[in-house]
Amino acid sequence: MGILSGSGNKGRKLILIVYLLVSIVILLFSAFFITQAIQAYTLYQYERGFSLLFTGVIGLALSLYMLSVYMRRPGLIRHKEVRRMVAVVECVSCSYRDRRDYVSGDYVMKESGGCPVCGGKTLVTEIYPEVVGRG
Ligand SMILES: [Zn+2]
């Protein structure tokens, strides 16, 4: 369930480190290609310069994109708060009200099965993140 539950998985951490290293290496290569391109242009080697610049810019865009994806990973920068999504389910006929884990595809006012008290319809009425622990 918990994609955000920051239980330290060694394999996953290794993948993240490799991912980060790969994007940094691509970034360095791109910078190298761009400096080579500038050098080629100063030597009037326009064709060589263009292909170097092209490769450099593509690599730069790719590595920056990879880094931005890395930065946006949950639980990596903010280790302190572990949140999980909670959905509140209410019955339309009686006063039954319950909280359960958010399930992918939940939205407010979605029908959520039968009421365990009266058998009536229940609706998702709230969806919010709940802090479950600090680490
Ligand atoms: Zn009910």
GROMACS .gro file of C-alpha atoms and ligand atoms in nm:
model
  136
    1MET     CA    1   0.000   0.000   0.000
    2GLY     CA    2   0.219   0.274   0.134
    3ILE     CA    3   0.426   0.422  -0.145
    4LEU     CA    4   0.506   0.706   0.094
    5SER     CA    5   0.584   0.493   0.396
    6GLY     CA    6   0.954   0.555   0.414
    7SER     CA    7   1.066   0.213   0.525
    8GLY     CA    8   1.429   0.202   0.419
    9ASN     CA    9   1.456  -0.049   0.138
   10LYS     CA   10   1.821  -0.103   0.050
   11GLY     CA   11   1.756  -0.209  -0.311
   12ARG     CA   12   1.546   0.096  -0.375
   13LYS     CA   13   1.808   0.324  -0.221
   14LEU     CA   14   2.079   0.172  -0.440
   15ILE     CA   15   1.866   0.228  -0.749
   16LEU     CA   16   1.818   0.591  -0.647
   17ILE     CA   17   2.193   0.642  -0.600
   18VAL     CA   18   2.270   0.481  -0.937
   19TYR     CA   19   1.998   0.694  -1.097
   20LEU     CA   20   2.148   1.009  -0.945
   21LEU     CA   21   2.501   0.914  -1.058
   22VAL     CA   22   2.382   0.838  -1.411
   23SER     CA   23   2.208   1.175  -1.439
   24ILE     CA   24   2.515   1.356  -1.306
   25VAL     CA   25   2.740   1.171  -1.551
   26ILE     CA   26   2.507   1.265  -1.838
   27LEU     CA   27   2.513   1.625  -1.713
   28LEU     CA   28   2.895   1.629  -1.707
   29PHE     CA   29   2.918   1.473  -2.053
   30SER     CA   30   2.670   1.730  -2.186
   31ALA     CA   31   2.874   2.014  -2.039
   32PHE     CA   32   3.183   1.861  -2.200
   33PHE     CA   33   3.007   1.832  -2.536
   34ILE     CA   34   2.893   2.194  -2.517
   35THR     CA   35   3.245   2.321  -2.439
   36GLN     CA   36   3.373   2.109  -2.729
   37ALA     CA   37   3.103   2.261  -2.948
   38ILE     CA   38   3.209   2.614  -2.852
   39GLN     CA   39   3.568   2.519  -2.929
   40ALA     CA   40   3.465   2.376  -3.265
   41TYR     CA   41   3.275   2.696  -3.349
   42THR     CA   42   3.576   2.909  -3.262
   43LEU     CA   43   3.775   2.693  -3.506
   44TYR     CA   44   3.500   2.747  -3.769
   45GLN     CA   45   3.411   2.376  -3.766
   46TYR     CA   46   3.042   2.447  -3.790
   47GLU     CA   47   2.928   2.096  -3.878
   48ARG     CA   48   3.121   1.937  -3.593
   49GLY     CA   49   3.015   2.217  -3.363
   50PHE     CA   50   2.650   2.171  -3.446
   51SER     CA   51   2.647   1.795  -3.381
   52LEU     CA   52   2.836   1.845  -3.054
   53LEU     CA   53   2.602   2.122  -2.948
   54PHE     CA   54   2.299   1.913  -3.045
   55THR     CA   55   2.421   1.615  -2.841
   56GLY     CA   56   2.513   1.843  -2.551
   57VAL     CA   57   2.177   2.017  -2.539
   58ILE     CA   58   1.982   1.691  -2.561
   59GLY     CA   59   2.198   1.539  -2.287
   60LEU     CA   60   2.161   1.851  -2.074
   61ALA     CA   61   1.783   1.847  -2.109
   62LEU     CA   62   1.771   1.474  -2.031
   63SER     CA   63   1.992   1.502  -1.723
   64LEU     CA   64   1.804   1.805  -1.590
   65TYR     CA   65   1.477   1.622  -1.640
   66MET     CA   66   1.615   1.315  -1.461
   67LEU     CA   67   1.739   1.531  -1.174
   68SER     CA   68   1.405   1.709  -1.142
   69VAL     CA   69   1.227   1.372  -1.126
   70TYR     CA   70   1.477   1.264  -0.860
   71MET     CA   71   1.422   1.581  -0.656
   72ARG     CA   72   1.047   1.537  -0.665
   73ARG     CA   73   1.065   1.185  -0.522
   74PRO     CA   74   0.861   1.168  -0.204
   75GLY     CA   75   1.032   1.076   0.116
   76LEU     CA   76   1.378   1.153  -0.014
   77ILE     CA   77   1.421   1.512   0.089
   78ARG     CA   78   1.149   1.528   0.350
   79HIS     CA   79   1.228   1.233   0.569
   80LYS     CA   80   1.062   1.390   0.867
   81GLU     CA   81   0.697   1.346   0.789
   82VAL     CA   82   0.547   1.028   0.659
   83ARG     CA   83   0.202   1.088   0.526
   84ARG     CA   84  -0.062   0.859   0.398
   85MET     CA   85  -0.379   0.948   0.215
   86VAL     CA   86  -0.700   0.889   0.403
   87ALA     CA   87  -1.055   0.884   0.267
   88VAL     CA   88  -1.362   0.954   0.483
   89VAL     CA   89  -1.667   0.749   0.389
   90GLU     CA   90  -2.015   0.854   0.501
   91CYS     CA   91  -2.351   0.687   0.464
   92VAL     CA   92  -2.622   0.892   0.291
   93SER     CA   93  -2.903   0.730   0.494
   94CYS     CA   94  -2.768   0.703   0.849
   95SER     CA   95  -2.494   0.860   1.058
   96TYR     CA   96  -2.232   0.598   0.970
   97ARG     CA   97  -1.894   0.758   0.912
   98ASP     CA   98  -1.558   0.587   0.875
   99ARG     CA   99  -1.204   0.654   0.768
  100ARG     CA  100  -1.010   0.418   0.551
  101ASP     CA  101  -0.692   0.419   0.342
  102TYR     CA  102  -0.717   0.610   0.019
  103VAL     CA  103  -0.751   0.375  -0.275
  104SER     CA  104  -0.625   0.479  -0.617
  105GLY     CA  105  -0.925   0.615  -0.808
  106ASP     CA  106  -1.104   0.756  -0.504
  107TYR     CA  107  -1.258   1.100  -0.537
  108VAL     CA  108  -1.496   1.310  -0.331
  109MET     CA  109  -1.862   1.210  -0.382
  110LYS     CA  110  -1.762   0.871  -0.525
  111GLU     CA  111  -1.989   0.584  -0.424
  112SER     CA  112  -1.806   0.351  -0.191
  113GLY     CA  113  -2.004   0.031  -0.147
  114GLY     CA  114  -2.278  -0.054   0.101
  115CYS     CA  115  -2.314   0.083   0.453
  116PRO     CA  116  -2.227  -0.182   0.715
  117VAL     CA  117  -2.496  -0.038   0.948
  118CYS     CA  118  -2.804   0.008   0.730
  119GLY     CA  119  -2.695  -0.128   0.393
  120GLY     CA  120  -2.750   0.206   0.225
  121LYS     CA  121  -2.523   0.392  -0.013
  122THR     CA  122  -2.197   0.539   0.114
  123LEU     CA  123  -2.002   0.823  -0.042
  124VAL     CA  124  -1.644   0.939  -0.010
  125THR     CA  125  -1.678   1.283   0.149
  126GLU     CA  126  -1.320   1.380   0.228
  127ILE     CA  127  -0.972   1.288   0.106
  128TYR     CA  128  -0.670   1.426   0.288
  129PRO     CA  129  -0.312   1.337   0.382
  130GLU     CA  130  -0.258   1.228   0.741
  131VAL     CA  131   0.076   1.236   0.920
  132VAL     CA  132   0.138   0.889   1.054
  133GLY     CA  133   0.486   0.917   1.191
  134ARG     CA  134   0.818   1.091   1.195
  135GLY     CA  135   1.148   0.936   1.104
  136ZN      ZN  136  -2.605   0.365   0.677
   0.00000   0.00000   0.00000
